[in-house]
């Protein structure tokens, strides 16, 4: 089955710096890669996603890149702000058909120091 | 008009008891899930239902029994609760067949077994 590895487990940056979180997946059939942000005590919420026919996607300060050959995908946050502090999860899934099994990475605790 | 709602939000119970967590979604999605988030924040899939049918059962002890009376509801019943069952349980839903496959999460149920 699908396995998703995520690094680093914790990341501390200064406000204004960039943050990068990396994930690798095992199932080459995976075609959907979302990123979720979970603030303390809250539910995970989607911040950006990318499908396998796209190499990069950007939404304001956040961007995601996908390397299908290497089975890597990364989240990039630029100009970090204290409100970006949260746990970030990558996930991989094969969508379409009868199943949509989102497998999550182990999470990255991002702390943005003011 | 909460999209995915689960009750209760907190549940404290003694070992050996049986308890249920309810989940409802009003998004018209055809797939619902239960995830377990342990103290290390790992988000692990437990079950996936598509149109009331069990699609995924991730080697969860048979003390856990999901039930989907219709595609808008997915309840989780747990028998003979153990200390190791203490965690936050998240319900989620998504649309498998369609343009987007974002999973929307409920607010979580923090289960504490004493």
PDB file of C-alpha atoms in Angstrom:
ATOM      1  CA  UNK A   1       0.000   0.000   0.000  1.00  0.00           C
ATOM      2  CA  UNK A   2       0.885   3.671  -0.172  1.00  0.00           C
ATOM      3  CA  UNK A   3       3.424   5.035   2.285  1.00  0.00           C
ATOM      4  CA  UNK A   4       4.195   8.735   2.673  1.00  0.00           C
ATOM      5  CA  UNK A   5       7.320  10.021   4.392  1.00  0.00           C
ATOM      6  CA  UNK A   6       7.579  13.642   5.496  1.00  0.00           C
ATOM      7  CA  UNK A   7      10.551  15.716   6.622  1.00  0.00           C
ATOM      8  CA  UNK A   8      11.418  17.523   8.772  1.00  0.00           C
ATOM      9  CA  UNK A   9       9.251  16.681  11.767  1.00  0.00           C
ATOM     10  CA  UNK A  10       9.864  20.130  13.253  1.00  0.00           C
ATOM     11  CA  UNK A  11      10.922  23.352  11.574  1.00  0.00           C
ATOM     12  CA  UNK A  12      11.655  26.691  13.187  1.00  0.00           C
ATOM     13  CA  UNK A  13      12.130  29.797  11.043  1.00  0.00           C
ATOM     14  CA  UNK A  14      12.327  33.517  11.590  1.00  0.00           C
ATOM     15  CA  UNK A  15       9.417  35.647  10.438  1.00  0.00           C
ATOM     16  CA  UNK A  16       9.953  36.619   6.817  1.00  0.00           C
ATOM     17  CA  UNK A  17      12.105  33.595   6.001  1.00  0.00           C
ATOM     18  CA  UNK A  18      11.020  30.748   3.732  1.00  0.00           C
ATOM     19  CA  UNK A  19      10.016  27.268   4.888  1.00  0.00           C
ATOM     20  CA  UNK A  20      10.235  24.067   2.878  1.00  0.00           C
ATOM     21  CA  UNK A  21       8.659  20.737   3.780  1.00  0.00           C
ATOM     22  CA  UNK A  22       9.391  17.629   1.733  1.00  0.00           C
ATOM     23  CA  UNK A  23       7.488  14.406   1.176  1.00  0.00           C
ATOM     24  CA  UNK A  24       8.079  11.193  -0.705  1.00  0.00           C
ATOM     25  CA  UNK A  25       5.496   8.595  -1.645  1.00  0.00           C
ATOM     26  CA  UNK A  26       5.788   4.958  -2.594  1.00  0.00           C
ATOM     27  CA  UNK A  27       2.874   4.166  -4.926  1.00  0.00           C
ATOM     28  CA  UNK A  28       3.610   5.384  -8.443  1.00  0.00           C
ATOM     29  CA  UNK A  29      -0.131   5.242  -9.215  1.00  0.00           C
ATOM     30  CA  UNK A  30      -0.804   8.117  -6.792  1.00  0.00           C
ATOM     31  CA  UNK A  31      -2.123  11.105  -8.698  1.00  0.00           C
ATOM     32  CA  UNK A  32      -3.359  13.588  -6.117  1.00  0.00           C
ATOM     33  CA  UNK A  33      -1.195  15.338  -3.521  1.00  0.00           C
ATOM     34  CA  UNK A  34      -2.867  17.727  -1.073  1.00  0.00           C
ATOM     35  CA  UNK A  35      -1.332  19.665   1.790  1.00  0.00           C
ATOM     36  CA  UNK A  36      -3.238  20.276   5.010  1.00  0.00           C
ATOM     37  CA  UNK A  37      -2.641  22.761   7.793  1.00  0.00           C
ATOM     38  CA  UNK A  38      -3.720  21.918  11.326  1.00  0.00           C
ATOM     39  CA  UNK A  39      -3.667  24.651  13.943  1.00  0.00           C
ATOM     40  CA  UNK A  40      -3.555  23.663  17.590  1.00  0.00           C
ATOM     41  CA  UNK A  41      -6.807  22.071  18.664  1.00  0.00           C
ATOM     42  CA  UNK A  42      -8.384  22.506  15.240  1.00  0.00           C
ATOM     43  CA  UNK A  43      -9.253  20.283  12.323  1.00  0.00           C
ATOM     44  CA  UNK A  44      -6.900  19.768   9.343  1.00  0.00           C
ATOM     45  CA  UNK A  45      -7.769  22.081   6.463  1.00  0.00           C
ATOM     46  CA  UNK A  46      -6.629  21.983   2.859  1.00  0.00           C
ATOM     47  CA  UNK A  47      -4.259  24.777   1.878  1.00  0.00           C
ATOM     48  CA  UNK A  48      -3.124  23.662  -1.568  1.00  0.00           C
ATOM     49  CA  UNK A  49      -3.161  20.559  -3.737  1.00  0.00           C
ATOM     50  CA  UNK A  50      -1.551  19.348  -6.937  1.00  0.00           C
ATOM     51  CA  UNK A  51      -2.404  16.633  -9.418  1.00  0.00           C
ATOM     52  CA  UNK A  52       0.062  14.419 -11.220  1.00  0.00           C
ATOM     53  CA  UNK A  53      -0.301  16.177 -14.567  1.00  0.00           C
ATOM     54  CA  UNK A  54       1.123  19.394 -13.080  1.00  0.00           C
ATOM     55  CA  UNK A  55       4.677  20.042 -11.906  1.00  0.00           C
ATOM     56  CA  UNK A  56       4.123  23.173  -9.862  1.00  0.00           C
ATOM     57  CA  UNK A  57       1.271  25.187  -8.409  1.00  0.00           C
ATOM     58  CA  UNK A  58       1.326  28.481  -6.592  1.00  0.00           C
ATOM     59  CA  UNK A  59      -1.187  30.334  -4.449  1.00  0.00           C
ATOM     60  CA  UNK A  60       0.099  33.641  -3.055  1.00  0.00           C
ATOM     61  CA  UNK A  61       2.819  32.768  -0.510  1.00  0.00           C
ATOM     62  CA  UNK A  62       2.512  29.015  -0.814  1.00  0.00           C
ATOM     63  CA  UNK A  63       3.636  26.773  -3.637  1.00  0.00           C
ATOM     64  CA  UNK A  64       3.864  23.056  -4.203  1.00  0.00           C
ATOM     65  CA  UNK A  65       6.205  21.216  -6.557  1.00  0.00           C
ATOM     66  CA  UNK A  66       5.911  17.639  -7.740  1.00  0.00           C
ATOM     67  CA  UNK A  67       8.578  15.371  -9.208  1.00  0.00           C
ATOM     68  CA  UNK A  68       6.773  12.257 -10.384  1.00  0.00           C
ATOM     69  CA  UNK A  69       9.923  10.487 -11.483  1.00  0.00           C
ATOM     70  CA  UNK A  70      11.490  10.765  -8.061  1.00  0.00           C
ATOM     71  CA  UNK A  71       8.126  10.487  -6.266  1.00  0.00           C
ATOM     72  CA  UNK A  72       8.842  13.671  -4.336  1.00  0.00           C
ATOM     73  CA  UNK A  73       6.650  16.666  -3.620  1.00  0.00           C
ATOM     74  CA  UNK A  74       7.353  19.744  -1.551  1.00  0.00           C
ATOM     75  CA  UNK A  75       5.568  22.655   0.092  1.00  0.00           C
ATOM     76  CA  UNK A  76       7.194  26.069  -0.033  1.00  0.00           C
ATOM     77  CA  UNK A  77       6.033  28.946   2.135  1.00  0.00           C
ATOM     78  CA  UNK A  78       7.617  32.321   1.483  1.00  0.00           C
ATOM     79  CA  UNK A  79       7.633  35.402   3.721  1.00  0.00           C
ATOM     80  CA  UNK A  80       6.483  33.359   6.691  1.00  0.00           C
ATOM     81  CA  UNK A  81       4.286  34.986   9.313  1.00  0.00           C
ATOM     82  CA  UNK A  82       3.537  33.956  12.913  1.00  0.00           C
ATOM     83  CA  UNK A  83       0.061  32.817  11.835  1.00  0.00           C
ATOM     84  CA  UNK A  84       1.703  30.209   9.590  1.00  0.00           C
ATOM     85  CA  UNK A  85       2.723  28.352  12.766  1.00  0.00           C
ATOM     86  CA  UNK A  86       0.887  25.011  12.712  1.00  0.00           C
ATOM     87  CA  UNK A  87       1.324  21.335  11.877  1.00  0.00           C
ATOM     88  CA  UNK A  88       1.459  20.702   8.137  1.00  0.00           C
ATOM     89  CA  UNK A  89       0.579  17.348   6.609  1.00  0.00           C
ATOM     90  CA  UNK A  90       1.257  16.153   3.107  1.00  0.00           C
ATOM     91  CA  UNK A  91      -0.875  13.372   1.676  1.00  0.00           C
ATOM     92  CA  UNK A  92      -1.037  11.156  -1.371  1.00  0.00           C
ATOM     93  CA  UNK A  93      -4.008   9.530  -2.973  1.00  0.00           C
ATOM     94  CA  UNK A  94      -5.208   7.729  -6.055  1.00  0.00           C
ATOM     95  CA  UNK A  95      -8.443   9.424  -7.008  1.00  0.00           C
ATOM     96  CA  UNK A  96     -11.058   8.202  -9.427  1.00  0.00           C
ATOM     97  CA  UNK A  97     -12.839   4.883  -9.262  1.00  0.00           C
ATOM     98  CA  UNK A  98     -14.366   3.521  -6.092  1.00  0.00           C
ATOM     99  CA  UNK A  99     -11.712   4.582  -3.628  1.00  0.00           C
ATOM    100  CA  UNK A 100     -10.062   7.767  -2.539  1.00  0.00           C
ATOM    101  CA  UNK A 101      -7.636   6.711   0.134  1.00  0.00           C
ATOM    102  CA  UNK A 102      -5.796   9.743   1.476  1.00  0.00           C
ATOM    103  CA  UNK A 103      -2.600   8.615   3.164  1.00  0.00           C
ATOM    104  CA  UNK A 104      -0.997  11.298   5.286  1.00  0.00           C
ATOM    105  CA  UNK A 105       2.628  11.975   6.060  1.00  0.00           C
ATOM    106  CA  UNK A 106       3.753  12.170   9.671  1.00  0.00           C
ATOM    107  CA  UNK A 107       3.383  15.935   9.903  1.00  0.00           C
ATOM    108  CA  UNK A 108       5.745  18.900  10.317  1.00  0.00           C
ATOM    109  CA  UNK A 109       5.424  21.278  13.227  1.00  0.00           C
ATOM    110  CA  UNK A 110       6.304  24.703  11.835  1.00  0.00           C
ATOM    111  CA  UNK A 111       7.138  27.445  14.296  1.00  0.00           C
ATOM    112  CA  UNK A 112       7.564  30.963  12.951  1.00  0.00           C
ATOM    113  CA  UNK A 113       9.472  33.131  15.412  1.00  0.00           C
ATOM    114  CA  UNK A 114       8.486  36.812  15.382  1.00  0.00           C
TER     115      UNK A 114
ATOM    116  CA  UNK B   1     -24.369  25.085   8.285  1.00  0.00           C
ATOM    117  CA  UNK B   2     -21.235  23.169   9.283  1.00  0.00           C
ATOM    118  CA  UNK B   3     -20.039  20.959   6.434  1.00  0.00           C
ATOM    119  CA  UNK B   4     -18.875  17.965   8.491  1.00  0.00           C
ATOM    120  CA  UNK B   5     -20.040  17.740  12.063  1.00  0.00           C
ATOM    121  CA  UNK B   6     -19.246  15.099  14.621  1.00  0.00           C
ATOM    122  CA  UNK B   7     -20.448  14.588  18.163  1.00  0.00           C
ATOM    123  CA  UNK B   8     -19.454  14.576  20.884  1.00  0.00           C
ATOM    124  CA  UNK B   9     -16.439  16.886  20.858  1.00  0.00           C
ATOM    125  CA  UNK B  10     -15.080  15.398  24.084  1.00  0.00           C
ATOM    126  CA  UNK B  11     -15.619  11.932  25.477  1.00  0.00           C
ATOM    127  CA  UNK B  12     -14.161  10.683  28.754  1.00  0.00           C
ATOM    128  CA  UNK B  13     -14.963   7.114  29.678  1.00  0.00           C
ATOM    129  CA  UNK B  14     -13.691   4.153  31.648  1.00  0.00           C
ATOM    130  CA  UNK B  15     -11.892   1.129  30.283  1.00  0.00           C
ATOM    131  CA  UNK B  16     -14.223  -1.594  29.176  1.00  0.00           C
ATOM    132  CA  UNK B  17     -17.096   0.716  28.273  1.00  0.00           C
ATOM    133  CA  UNK B  18     -18.745   0.934  24.848  1.00  0.00           C
ATOM    134  CA  UNK B  19     -19.114   4.320  23.174  1.00  0.00           C
ATOM    135  CA  UNK B  20     -20.217   5.830  19.869  1.00  0.00           C
ATOM    136  CA  UNK B  21     -19.178   8.866  17.875  1.00  0.00           C
ATOM    137  CA  UNK B  22     -21.546  10.282  15.282  1.00  0.00           C
ATOM    138  CA  UNK B  23     -20.662  12.047  12.041  1.00  0.00           C
ATOM    139  CA  UNK B  24     -22.792  13.829   9.487  1.00  0.00           C
ATOM    140  CA  UNK B  25     -21.896  15.716   6.314  1.00  0.00           C
ATOM    141  CA  UNK B  26     -24.139  18.048   4.329  1.00  0.00           C
ATOM    142  CA  UNK B  27     -21.849  18.403   1.321  1.00  0.00           C
ATOM    143  CA  UNK B  28     -23.468  15.687  -0.756  1.00  0.00           C
ATOM    144  CA  UNK B  29     -20.189  13.754  -0.827  1.00  0.00           C
ATOM    145  CA  UNK B  30     -20.209  10.063  -1.586  1.00  0.00           C
ATOM    146  CA  UNK B  31     -17.230   9.044   0.519  1.00  0.00           C
ATOM    147  CA  UNK B  32     -16.689   9.326   4.258  1.00  0.00           C
ATOM    148  CA  UNK B  33     -13.743   8.383   6.442  1.00  0.00           C
ATOM    149  CA  UNK B  34     -12.615   7.925   9.986  1.00  0.00           C
ATOM    150  CA  UNK B  35      -9.088   8.945  10.926  1.00  0.00           C
ATOM    151  CA  UNK B  36      -7.311   8.496  14.257  1.00  0.00           C
ATOM    152  CA  UNK B  37      -4.821  11.118  15.438  1.00  0.00           C
ATOM    153  CA  UNK B  38      -2.623   9.927  18.266  1.00  0.00           C
ATOM    154  CA  UNK B  39      -0.557  11.913  20.731  1.00  0.00           C
ATOM    155  CA  UNK B  40       2.270  12.202  18.190  1.00  0.00           C
ATOM    156  CA  UNK B  41      -0.176  13.868  15.785  1.00  0.00           C
ATOM    157  CA  UNK B  42      -0.036  11.044  13.230  1.00  0.00           C
ATOM    158  CA  UNK B  43      -3.217  10.998  11.121  1.00  0.00           C
ATOM    159  CA  UNK B  44      -4.010   7.372  10.371  1.00  0.00           C
ATOM    160  CA  UNK B  45      -6.886   6.234   8.198  1.00  0.00           C
ATOM    161  CA  UNK B  46      -9.188   3.698   9.840  1.00  0.00           C
ATOM    162  CA  UNK B  47     -12.147   3.276   7.515  1.00  0.00           C
ATOM    163  CA  UNK B  48     -13.503   4.568   4.238  1.00  0.00           C
ATOM    164  CA  UNK B  49     -17.101   4.234   3.077  1.00  0.00           C
ATOM    165  CA  UNK B  50     -18.353   4.955  -0.417  1.00  0.00           C
ATOM    166  CA  UNK B  51     -22.125   5.268  -0.813  1.00  0.00           C
ATOM    167  CA  UNK B  52     -22.716   3.374   2.461  1.00  0.00           C
ATOM    168  CA  UNK B  53     -20.378   0.550   1.493  1.00  0.00           C
ATOM    169  CA  UNK B  54     -17.165  -0.238   3.340  1.00  0.00           C
ATOM    170  CA  UNK B  55     -14.228   0.312   0.990  1.00  0.00           C
ATOM    171  CA  UNK B  56     -11.233   0.476   3.294  1.00  0.00           C
ATOM    172  CA  UNK B  57     -10.616  -1.176   6.652  1.00  0.00           C
ATOM    173  CA  UNK B  58      -7.068  -0.510   7.728  1.00  0.00           C
ATOM    174  CA  UNK B  59      -6.448  -3.448  10.077  1.00  0.00           C
ATOM    175  CA  UNK B  60      -8.404  -1.793  12.838  1.00  0.00           C
ATOM    176  CA  UNK B  61      -9.328  -4.048  15.799  1.00  0.00           C
ATOM    177  CA  UNK B  62     -12.808  -5.461  15.398  1.00  0.00           C
ATOM    178  CA  UNK B  63     -13.805  -3.637  18.581  1.00  0.00           C
ATOM    179  CA  UNK B  64     -14.246  -0.694  16.194  1.00  0.00           C
ATOM    180  CA  UNK B  65     -17.377  -1.000  14.089  1.00  0.00           C
ATOM    181  CA  UNK B  66     -18.383   1.746  11.668  1.00  0.00           C
ATOM    182  CA  UNK B  67     -21.934   2.058  10.493  1.00  0.00           C
ATOM    183  CA  UNK B  68     -23.264   4.122   7.593  1.00  0.00           C
ATOM    184  CA  UNK B  69     -27.073   4.323   7.588  1.00  0.00           C
ATOM    185  CA  UNK B  70     -26.929   6.601   4.535  1.00  0.00           C
ATOM    186  CA  UNK B  71     -24.222   8.340   2.588  1.00  0.00           C
ATOM    187  CA  UNK B  72     -24.466  11.476   4.726  1.00  0.00           C
ATOM    188  CA  UNK B  73     -23.740   9.671   7.986  1.00  0.00           C
ATOM    189  CA  UNK B  74     -20.864   7.544   9.227  1.00  0.00           C
ATOM    190  CA  UNK B  75     -20.893   6.592  12.891  1.00  0.00           C
ATOM    191  CA  UNK B  76     -18.152   4.839  14.830  1.00  0.00           C
ATOM    192  CA  UNK B  77     -18.937   2.429  17.645  1.00  0.00           C
ATOM    193  CA  UNK B  78     -16.162   1.213  19.904  1.00  0.00           C
ATOM    194  CA  UNK B  79     -16.584  -1.785  22.215  1.00  0.00           C
ATOM    195  CA  UNK B  80     -14.552  -2.646  25.289  1.00  0.00           C
ATOM    196  CA  UNK B  81     -12.535   0.563  25.275  1.00  0.00           C
ATOM    197  CA  UNK B  82      -8.831   0.323  26.097  1.00  0.00           C
ATOM    198  CA  UNK B  83      -6.345   2.931  27.311  1.00  0.00           C
ATOM    199  CA  UNK B  84      -4.628   2.858  23.911  1.00  0.00           C
ATOM    200  CA  UNK B  85      -7.833   4.007  22.229  1.00  0.00           C
ATOM    201  CA  UNK B  86      -7.314   7.479  23.693  1.00  0.00           C
ATOM    202  CA  UNK B  87      -6.829   9.812  20.734  1.00  0.00           C
ATOM    203  CA  UNK B  88      -8.611  12.405  18.629  1.00  0.00           C
ATOM    204  CA  UNK B  89     -10.911  10.822  16.067  1.00  0.00           C
ATOM    205  CA  UNK B  90     -11.676  12.780  12.923  1.00  0.00           C
ATOM    206  CA  UNK B  91     -14.474  12.145  10.509  1.00  0.00           C
ATOM    207  CA  UNK B  92     -14.009  13.418   6.954  1.00  0.00           C
ATOM    208  CA  UNK B  93     -15.789  13.370   3.627  1.00  0.00           C
ATOM    209  CA  UNK B  94     -14.855  13.855  -0.014  1.00  0.00           C
ATOM    210  CA  UNK B  95     -16.261  13.439  -3.475  1.00  0.00           C
ATOM    211  CA  UNK B  96     -14.436  10.579  -5.199  1.00  0.00           C
ATOM    212  CA  UNK B  97     -15.827  10.982  -8.663  1.00  0.00           C
ATOM    213  CA  UNK B  98     -15.534  14.549  -9.694  1.00  0.00           C
ATOM    214  CA  UNK B  99     -13.299  17.520 -10.201  1.00  0.00           C
ATOM    215  CA  UNK B 100     -12.018  17.965  -6.688  1.00  0.00           C
ATOM    216  CA  UNK B 101     -11.156  15.426  -4.067  1.00  0.00           C
ATOM    217  CA  UNK B 102     -10.523  17.719  -1.116  1.00  0.00           C
ATOM    218  CA  UNK B 103     -11.321  15.954   2.140  1.00  0.00           C
ATOM    219  CA  UNK B 104     -13.294  18.062   4.603  1.00  0.00           C
ATOM    220  CA  UNK B 105     -12.767  17.199   8.246  1.00  0.00           C
ATOM    221  CA  UNK B 106     -15.059  17.395  11.223  1.00  0.00           C
ATOM    222  CA  UNK B 107     -13.893  19.205  14.353  1.00  0.00           C
ATOM    223  CA  UNK B 108     -12.668  15.998  15.952  1.00  0.00           C
ATOM    224  CA  UNK B 109     -13.686  13.983  19.009  1.00  0.00           C
ATOM    225  CA  UNK B 110     -11.141  13.800  21.791  1.00  0.00           C
ATOM    226  CA  UNK B 111     -11.576  10.398  23.399  1.00  0.00           C
ATOM    227  CA  UNK B 112      -9.951   9.836  26.774  1.00  0.00           C
ATOM    228  CA  UNK B 113     -10.097   6.368  28.275  1.00  0.00           C
ATOM    229  CA  UNK B 114      -9.295   6.224  32.000  1.00  0.00           C
TER     230      UNK B 114
END
